[in-house]
Amino acid sequence: MYFNSQGKEENTYDAIVVGSGISGGWAAKELCEKGLKTLVLERGRMVQHGDYPTAAMDPWDYDMKDYVSQEEIKKQFKQNRTGYTVRETTKHWFVNDLENPYTEVKRFDWMRGYHVGGRSIMWGRHSYRLSEMDFEANAKDGFGVDWPIRYNDVAPWYDYVERFAGISGRKEGLAQLPDGQFLPPFELNCVEEHLREKIAENFNGRVMTSGRVAHLTEPQPIHGNRGKCLARNRCIRGCPYGAYFSSNAATLPAADATGNMTLRPFSIVNSIIYDKETKRAIGVRIIDAETNETSEYFAKIIFLCASALGSTFILMNSKSDEFPDGMGNASGELGHNLMDHHFRCGARGLYDGFNDKYYKGRRPGGIYLPRFRNIDKTSERKDFVRGYGYQGGASRSNWMRGVKELEMTMGAEYKDALVQPGPWEFGMGGFGECLPYHENKTFLNEEVRDKWGQPTLTMDCEFKENEMAMRKDMQDAAAEMLEAAGFKDVETFDAKSYPGLGIHEMGTARMGRDPKTSVLNKWNQLHEVPNVFVTDGACMTSAGCQNPSLTYMALTARAADYAVKELKKMNL
Amino acid sequence: MDRREAIKRTALFTGYALSSSVIAGVMQGCQPEPTGPDWTPQFFTEEQASQVNAMVDVMLPPTATPGAVELGVPAFIDLMVKDWYQAKDQTHFLAGLEMVNQRAQTDHGKSFLKSSSEQQLAVMNAIDEDTRAKLKEQAINQSGEEENEDTPYWPFMHKFKNLALLGYFSSKKIGTEVLNYDPIPGGYEGCIPYEEGGAAWAL
């Protein structure tokens, strides 16, 4: 399944998929299952399902208890901005910032994983559908351009990908967060159940539900060899049981099983090759990440699934006489409308009670409180448009409370007290929608080059007034709900959020109805080059406030279905 | 086994919950001059290492469960300050050790190392109390002000407690024998009975 031959015939496939993350894995599976000989190009190293070296490590297995030295952090100084990724157990999933530089006009936290599976290994796994109100949003309030699709266009594809990926969740019947094909939800703990009830009593229409996460709580035959979630919550290290959805555990093995997939790691796609006679893309140029050799691969259709900014880079770098400003960029929108979700903002409080209750297992998700602002007439806000949802949860504090929360003098009693669980605390933080602003953008930087001599990206992006007004409400509304439910010492927080850190960057090759104002059509095809499809976050016309990966899965499967049908009709 | 170690272990084996100050008092009688730590510091001077040793020992003394010194926590702090800390935090940490020493001089008229265990603990708790009061005052005065990511207000005593607790509770002994170690829970149960005194989950 791995070769590198230079003959044109041998380098020719039916389809090329660029990237092997959430979107690329789905493109590979769908195209291979529909009979296309498919080449999957991944810029990083091979990771077979099970190659998760730190999956069973405990803190005491490391001299520094999982923390890493400043010497190490220097190599990943931007990846370290999350505060949780550059650890002994996880740092191998994040790029070396010295080899993969980018430039920031304003602070932008670009978190990347260059290896087979991409960020599908480290993702947060929360999986929510966009709703009709999300697809209508731009048309209604005038920010950005209208989505060329509506909820009903995607709904069957949400069904389709949910069944295969395995999404646990509870049906709530909400217009703003459609239900899906769910496996049983994770339980709420006692304090969360209490808050759910109090919110329902006191705040008409607000529902706190169990986070919908891509974990197999009850595996079905469609999930093959993947196992049930054992509540270890070490997901970010890779799951040896395949209990959460990743390309490595789910889509790539399915693609491989068809015999139609060739996966080539260490293959950096530099640009797309365009044929002006046929007005089609005919292949891609790659740089071998290990040998620096360049070569070309050819196919009838190309799926760009290299991440929003990765795919955008490839299009921008695919310049020709026909496309002096980058492939498919007649509209001038390529690289613009960069969005992410803003977060790290909400409230927390302590609960005095349920001291005779605890929980068992480390749940790999938490609560979700879907958007409740601007969903109807009565919830309309004057201070901002769109909305946000909350994530978080309740837990009993551990020994870390001994640093600053436990008001007890140090010594023997203090030490023994810290062995026991502390009081219940609840923290909830909003994830808010960011509007599509034309001036939030990325563009090619010819001066700064990466390790392979390629141009790099510069980001110029910021959250603006609408997001800031929303953040104020995120804090107030969270505190209000906690107080109404009897929590004490309720305090709000805003730990600041810069674009990128949500790791939901999107929008830089948006879908739209009009080729003059958008890059992709309603099937994720470049308006100008119909055999090039972009189905990762780049395609997003607006951001919603929901975690977006499930939508990328659905749009990818939908586009692959369309592409193969068109191919059979000889339209590509 | 040296005498200091022998006294501690006896206390453990016989099941008497001798307080650390009692143990220290016994030892004070035998050893008028403090001895250095039984590990080789990579970052601290011998004197600083002895002080860290003493601080860890009074903060997390042996009780029914092992003390932090015997689990190697002082050497862990040395390693973390050397490799994990940025230069400005290293400087701040060393200044903090000196501040503790000064406080012992002010409150008890002798260096921290020459103070009794009781006095040492009193010095640390007094500084911690001041820190807490100062933080409360700041919270009142500047509510709404965010913490600047580059220069968080992370006072010395919080830094010290953080490293000591991390080293102690993330050690294999405490993680697997004192706390409740359950590496593969099998599933999540959201609401189970808890009896007072039971250990928290290790992970």
mmCIF file of N, CA, C and O in Angstrom, chain A residues 441-501:
data_model
loop_
_atom_site.group_PDB
_atom_site.id
_atom_site.type_symbol
_atom_site.label_atom_id
_atom_site.label_comp_id
_atom_site.label_asym_id
_atom_site.label_seq_id
_atom_site.Cartn_x
_atom_site.Cartn_y
_atom_site.Cartn_z
ATOM 1 N N LYS A 441 -8.023 37.234 7.531
ATOM 2 C CA LYS A 441 -7.516 36.513 6.355
ATOM 3 C C LYS A 441 -6.163 35.859 6.594
ATOM 4 O O LYS A 441 -5.457 36.136 7.570
ATOM 5 N N THR A 442 -5.820 35.007 5.635
ATOM 6 C CA THR A 442 -4.471 34.450 5.557
ATOM 7 C C THR A 442 -3.977 34.678 4.141
ATOM 8 O O THR A 442 -4.772 34.763 3.201
ATOM 9 N N PHE A 443 -2.667 34.849 4.005
ATOM 10 C CA PHE A 443 -2.103 35.031 2.656
ATOM 11 C C PHE A 443 -0.690 34.453 2.605
ATOM 12 O O PHE A 443 -0.074 34.196 3.653
ATOM 13 N N LEU A 444 -0.198 34.240 1.386
ATOM 14 C CA LEU A 444 1.116 33.628 1.211
ATOM 15 C C LEU A 444 2.217 34.591 1.617
ATOM 16 O O LEU A 444 2.166 35.775 1.329
ATOM 17 N N ASN A 445 3.206 34.033 2.265
ATOM 18 C CA ASN A 445 4.385 34.792 2.649
ATOM 19 C C ASN A 445 5.572 34.179 1.914
ATOM 20 O O ASN A 445 5.988 33.062 2.202
ATOM 21 N N GLU A 446 6.092 34.909 0.913
ATOM 22 C CA GLU A 446 7.186 34.366 0.100
ATOM 23 C C GLU A 446 8.527 34.509 0.813
ATOM 24 O O GLU A 446 9.499 33.844 0.464
ATOM 25 N N GLU A 447 8.577 35.388 1.795
ATOM 26 C CA GLU A 447 9.862 35.660 2.472
ATOM 27 C C GLU A 447 10.222 34.548 3.454
ATOM 28 O O GLU A 447 11.333 34.055 3.464
ATOM 29 N N VAL A 448 9.243 34.195 4.288
ATOM 30 C CA VAL A 448 9.504 33.155 5.283
ATOM 31 C C VAL A 448 9.258 31.797 4.634
ATOM 32 O O VAL A 448 8.170 31.548 4.117
ATOM 33 N N ARG A 449 10.262 30.944 4.654
ATOM 34 C CA ARG A 449 10.145 29.633 4.004
ATOM 35 C C ARG A 449 10.155 28.518 5.046
ATOM 36 O O ARG A 449 10.779 28.650 6.091
ATOM 37 N N ASP A 450 9.495 27.428 4.697
ATOM 38 C CA ASP A 450 9.516 26.288 5.629
ATOM 39 C C ASP A 450 10.756 25.438 5.375
ATOM 40 O O ASP A 450 11.603 25.777 4.541
ATOM 41 N N LYS A 451 10.874 24.337 6.084
ATOM 42 C CA LYS A 451 12.049 23.469 6.000
ATOM 43 C C LYS A 451 12.292 22.970 4.584
ATOM 44 O O LYS A 451 13.405 22.622 4.223
ATOM 45 N N TRP A 452 11.243 22.934 3.751
ATOM 46 C CA TRP A 452 11.352 22.394 2.397
ATOM 47 C C TRP A 452 11.418 23.499 1.345
ATOM 48 O O TRP A 452 11.255 23.257 0.168
ATOM 49 N N GLY A 453 11.595 24.736 1.811
ATOM 50 C CA GLY A 453 11.754 25.849 0.886
ATOM 51 C C GLY A 453 10.458 26.391 0.327
ATOM 52 O O GLY A 453 10.459 27.217 -0.591
ATOM 53 N N GLN A 454 9.343 25.961 0.869
ATOM 54 C CA GLN A 454 8.057 26.471 0.373
ATOM 55 C C GLN A 454 7.720 27.794 1.054
ATOM 56 O O GLN A 454 8.132 28.044 2.182
ATOM 57 N N PRO A 455 6.906 28.617 0.373
ATOM 58 C CA PRO A 455 6.378 29.801 1.062
ATOM 59 C C PRO A 455 5.548 29.354 2.275
ATOM 60 O O PRO A 455 5.223 28.164 2.398
ATOM 61 N N THR A 456 5.217 30.274 3.108
ATOM 62 C CA THR A 456 4.436 29.941 4.303
ATOM 63 C C THR A 456 3.190 30.831 4.354
ATOM 64 O O THR A 456 2.950 31.607 3.430
ATOM 65 N N LEU A 457 2.441 30.723 5.418
ATOM 66 C CA LEU A 457 1.231 31.536 5.564
ATOM 67 C C LEU A 457 1.438 32.645 6.589
ATOM 68 O O LEU A 457 2.189 32.478 7.548
ATOM 69 N N THR A 458 0.750 33.736 6.347
ATOM 70 C CA THR A 458 0.647 34.804 7.339
ATOM 71 C C THR A 458 -0.818 34.922 7.724
ATOM 72 O O THR A 458 -1.691 34.881 6.858
ATOM 73 N N MET A 459 -1.088 35.053 9.011
ATOM 74 C CA MET A 459 -2.464 35.203 9.470
ATOM 75 C C MET A 459 -2.693 36.623 9.996
ATOM 76 O O MET A 459 -1.876 37.154 10.739
ATOM 77 N N ASP A 460 -3.818 37.183 9.588
ATOM 78 C CA ASP A 460 -4.211 38.520 10.044
ATOM 79 C C ASP A 460 -5.691 38.427 10.418
ATOM 80 O O ASP A 460 -6.563 38.554 9.563
ATOM 81 N N CYS A 461 -5.964 38.169 11.656
ATOM 82 C CA CYS A 461 -7.307 37.787 12.065
ATOM 83 C C CYS A 461 -7.549 38.211 13.504
ATOM 84 O O CYS A 461 -6.641 38.140 14.333
ATOM 85 N N GLU A 462 -8.759 38.649 13.790
ATOM 86 C CA GLU A 462 -9.069 39.029 15.175
ATOM 87 C C GLU A 462 -10.557 38.847 15.442
ATOM 88 O O GLU A 462 -11.377 38.869 14.521
ATOM 89 N N PHE A 463 -10.898 38.667 16.697
ATOM 90 C CA PHE A 463 -12.297 38.709 17.095
ATOM 91 C C PHE A 463 -12.693 40.171 17.259
ATOM 92 O O PHE A 463 -11.865 41.001 17.631
ATOM 93 N N LYS A 464 -13.972 40.464 16.979
ATOM 94 C CA LYS A 464 -14.382 41.867 16.970
ATOM 95 C C LYS A 464 -15.531 42.122 17.944
ATOM 96 O O LYS A 464 -15.784 41.304 18.840
ATOM 97 N N GLU A 465 -16.221 43.230 17.760
ATOM 98 C CA GLU A 465 -17.217 43.698 18.729
ATOM 99 C C GLU A 465 -18.295 42.648 19.011
ATOM 100 O O GLU A 465 -18.693 42.461 20.149
ATOM 101 N N ASN A 466 -18.775 42.002 17.952
ATOM 102 C CA ASN A 466 -19.862 41.035 18.172
ATOM 103 C C ASN A 466 -19.416 39.910 19.095
ATOM 104 O O ASN A 466 -20.149 39.497 19.995
ATOM 105 N N GLU A 467 -18.191 39.425 18.866
ATOM 106 C CA GLU A 467 -17.664 38.339 19.698
ATOM 107 C C GLU A 467 -17.443 38.835 21.133
ATOM 108 O O GLU A 467 -17.713 38.118 22.099
ATOM 109 N N MET A 468 -16.951 40.068 21.273
ATOM 110 C CA MET A 468 -16.667 40.592 22.615
ATOM 111 C C MET A 468 -17.961 40.782 23.419
ATOM 112 O O MET A 468 -18.020 40.491 24.611
ATOM 113 N N ALA A 469 -19.001 41.263 22.731
ATOM 114 C CA ALA A 469 -20.287 41.449 23.423
ATOM 115 C C ALA A 469 -20.834 40.085 23.860
ATOM 116 O O ALA A 469 -21.391 39.942 24.955
ATOM 117 N N MET A 470 -20.640 39.103 23.012
ATOM 118 C CA MET A 470 -21.100 37.757 23.333
ATOM 119 C C MET A 470 -20.360 37.207 24.552
ATOM 120 O O MET A 470 -20.941 36.544 25.408
ATOM 121 N N ARG A 471 -19.079 37.521 24.654
ATOM 122 C CA ARG A 471 -18.272 37.001 25.770
ATOM 123 C C ARG A 471 -18.755 37.535 27.116
ATOM 124 O O ARG A 471 -18.682 36.851 28.127
ATOM 125 N N LYS A 472 -19.240 38.751 27.081
ATOM 126 C CA LYS A 472 -19.765 39.309 28.331
ATOM 127 C C LYS A 472 -20.997 38.508 28.758
ATOM 128 O O LYS A 472 -21.148 38.123 29.914
ATOM 129 N N ASP A 473 -21.831 38.235 27.768
ATOM 130 C CA ASP A 473 -23.053 37.475 28.068
ATOM 131 C C ASP A 473 -22.730 36.031 28.465
ATOM 132 O O ASP A 473 -23.432 35.446 29.302
ATOM 133 N N MET A 474 -21.699 35.451 27.868
ATOM 134 C CA MET A 474 -21.288 34.080 28.229
ATOM 135 C C MET A 474 -21.002 33.981 29.727
ATOM 136 O O MET A 474 -21.319 32.979 30.365
ATOM 137 N N GLN A 475 -20.385 35.020 30.257
ATOM 138 C CA GLN A 475 -20.042 35.005 31.687
ATOM 139 C C GLN A 475 -21.290 35.233 32.536
ATOM 140 O O GLN A 475 -21.545 34.501 33.500
ATOM 141 N N ASP A 476 -22.046 36.245 32.174
ATOM 142 C CA ASP A 476 -23.216 36.603 32.982
ATOM 143 C C ASP A 476 -24.246 35.475 33.019
ATOM 144 O O ASP A 476 -24.766 35.130 34.079
ATOM 145 N N ALA A 477 -24.529 34.914 31.851
ATOM 146 C CA ALA A 477 -25.579 33.884 31.794
ATOM 147 C C ALA A 477 -25.156 32.622 32.539
ATOM 148 O O ALA A 477 -25.973 31.969 33.189
ATOM 149 N N ALA A 478 -23.877 32.294 32.487
ATOM 150 C CA ALA A 478 -23.392 31.100 33.195
ATOM 151 C C ALA A 478 -23.511 31.312 34.704
ATOM 152 O O ALA A 478 -23.991 30.436 35.435
ATOM 153 N N ALA A 479 -23.100 32.480 35.161
ATOM 154 C CA ALA A 479 -23.152 32.780 36.599
ATOM 155 C C ALA A 479 -24.596 32.776 37.086
ATOM 156 O O ALA A 479 -24.912 32.249 38.161
ATOM 157 N N GLU A 480 -25.474 33.323 36.267
ATOM 158 C CA GLU A 480 -26.892 33.394 36.605
ATOM 159 C C GLU A 480 -27.481 31.989 36.805
ATOM 160 O O GLU A 480 -28.205 31.733 37.766
ATOM 161 N N MET A 481 -27.128 31.081 35.928
ATOM 162 C CA MET A 481 -27.663 29.715 36.030
ATOM 163 C C MET A 481 -27.096 28.989 37.255
ATOM 164 O O MET A 481 -27.822 28.298 37.959
ATOM 165 N N LEU A 482 -25.796 29.164 37.501
ATOM 166 C CA LEU A 482 -25.185 28.503 38.658
ATOM 167 C C LEU A 482 -25.797 29.043 39.957
ATOM 168 O O LEU A 482 -26.095 28.282 40.879
ATOM 169 N N GLU A 483 -25.986 30.339 40.005
ATOM 170 C CA GLU A 483 -26.549 30.925 41.223
ATOM 171 C C GLU A 483 -27.986 30.456 41.450
ATOM 172 O O GLU A 483 -28.377 30.136 42.570
ATOM 173 N N ALA A 484 -28.738 30.393 40.367
ATOM 174 C CA ALA A 484 -30.134 29.953 40.496
ATOM 175 C C ALA A 484 -30.222 28.507 40.980
ATOM 176 O O ALA A 484 -31.221 28.096 41.558
ATOM 177 N N ALA A 485 -29.166 27.726 40.737
ATOM 178 C CA ALA A 485 -29.161 26.322 41.157
ATOM 179 C C ALA A 485 -28.502 26.133 42.518
ATOM 180 O O ALA A 485 -28.258 25.009 42.940
ATOM 181 N N GLY A 486 -28.209 27.241 43.193
ATOM 182 C CA GLY A 486 -27.705 27.141 44.559
ATOM 183 C C GLY A 486 -26.200 26.947 44.693
ATOM 184 O O GLY A 486 -25.708 26.570 45.761
ATOM 185 N N PHE A 487 -25.461 27.185 43.633
ATOM 186 C CA PHE A 487 -24.003 27.093 43.762
ATOM 187 C C PHE A 487 -23.499 28.292 44.551
ATOM 188 O O PHE A 487 -24.106 29.357 44.549
ATOM 189 N N LYS A 488 -22.395 28.119 45.242
ATOM 190 C CA LYS A 488 -21.814 29.237 46.000
ATOM 191 C C LYS A 488 -20.428 29.583 45.454
ATOM 192 O O LYS A 488 -19.855 28.822 44.671
ATOM 193 N N ASP A 489 -19.928 30.712 45.914
ATOM 194 C CA ASP A 489 -18.638 31.227 45.422
ATOM 195 C C ASP A 489 -18.599 31.242 43.898
ATOM 196 O O ASP A 489 -17.585 30.880 43.285
ATOM 197 N N VAL A 490 -19.683 31.636 43.293
ATOM 198 C CA VAL A 490 -19.741 31.675 41.827
ATOM 199 C C VAL A 490 -18.873 32.817 41.322
ATOM 200 O O VAL A 490 -18.998 33.951 41.780
ATOM 201 N N GLU A 491 -17.960 32.499 40.444
ATOM 202 C CA GLU A 491 -17.168 33.567 39.838
ATOM 203 C C GLU A 491 -17.096 33.399 38.326
ATOM 204 O O GLU A 491 -17.100 32.282 37.805
ATOM 205 N N THR A 492 -17.056 34.523 37.653
ATOM 206 C CA THR A 492 -16.969 34.485 36.189
ATOM 207 C C THR A 492 -15.505 34.545 35.779
ATOM 208 O O THR A 492 -14.650 34.964 36.550
ATOM 209 N N PHE A 493 -15.224 34.103 34.566
ATOM 210 C CA PHE A 493 -13.851 34.202 34.064
ATOM 211 C C PHE A 493 -13.840 34.501 32.573
ATOM 212 O O PHE A 493 -14.764 34.141 31.848
ATOM 213 N N ASP A 494 -12.808 35.200 32.159
ATOM 214 C CA ASP A 494 -12.522 35.390 30.741
ATOM 215 C C ASP A 494 -11.020 35.280 30.597
ATOM 216 O O ASP A 494 -10.287 36.229 30.860
ATOM 217 N N ALA A 495 -10.568 34.095 30.225
ATOM 218 C CA ALA A 495 -9.128 33.835 30.129
ATOM 219 C C ALA A 495 -8.578 34.223 28.758
ATOM 220 O O ALA A 495 -7.490 33.816 28.389
ATOM 221 N N LYS A 496 -9.363 35.000 28.005
ATOM 222 C CA LYS A 496 -8.960 35.511 26.692
ATOM 223 C C LYS A 496 -8.852 34.389 25.673
ATOM 224 O O LYS A 496 -8.381 33.305 25.967
ATOM 225 N N SER A 497 -9.243 34.707 24.494
ATOM 226 C CA SER A 497 -9.277 33.733 23.418
ATOM 227 C C SER A 497 -8.768 34.406 22.158
ATOM 228 O O SER A 497 -9.271 35.445 21.767
ATOM 229 N N TYR A 498 -7.744 33.819 21.566
ATOM 230 C CA TYR A 498 -7.231 34.339 20.304
ATOM 231 C C TYR A 498 -7.632 33.383 19.183
ATOM 232 O O TYR A 498 -7.713 32.165 19.408
ATOM 233 N N PRO A 499 -7.863 33.912 17.991
ATOM 234 C CA PRO A 499 -8.241 33.019 16.891
ATOM 235 C C PRO A 499 -7.207 31.906 16.708
ATOM 236 O O PRO A 499 -6.008 32.144 16.830
ATOM 237 N N GLY A 500 -7.701 30.722 16.435
ATOM 238 C CA GLY A 500 -6.827 29.569 16.221
ATOM 239 C C GLY A 500 -6.875 28.602 17.391
ATOM 240 O O GLY A 500 -6.879 27.389 17.203
ATOM 241 N N LEU A 501 -6.951 29.167 18.604
ATOM 242 C CA LEU A 501 -6.845 28.306 19.788
ATOM 243 C C LEU A 501 -8.039 27.369 19.947
ATOM 244 O O LEU A 501 -7.936 26.328 20.588
#
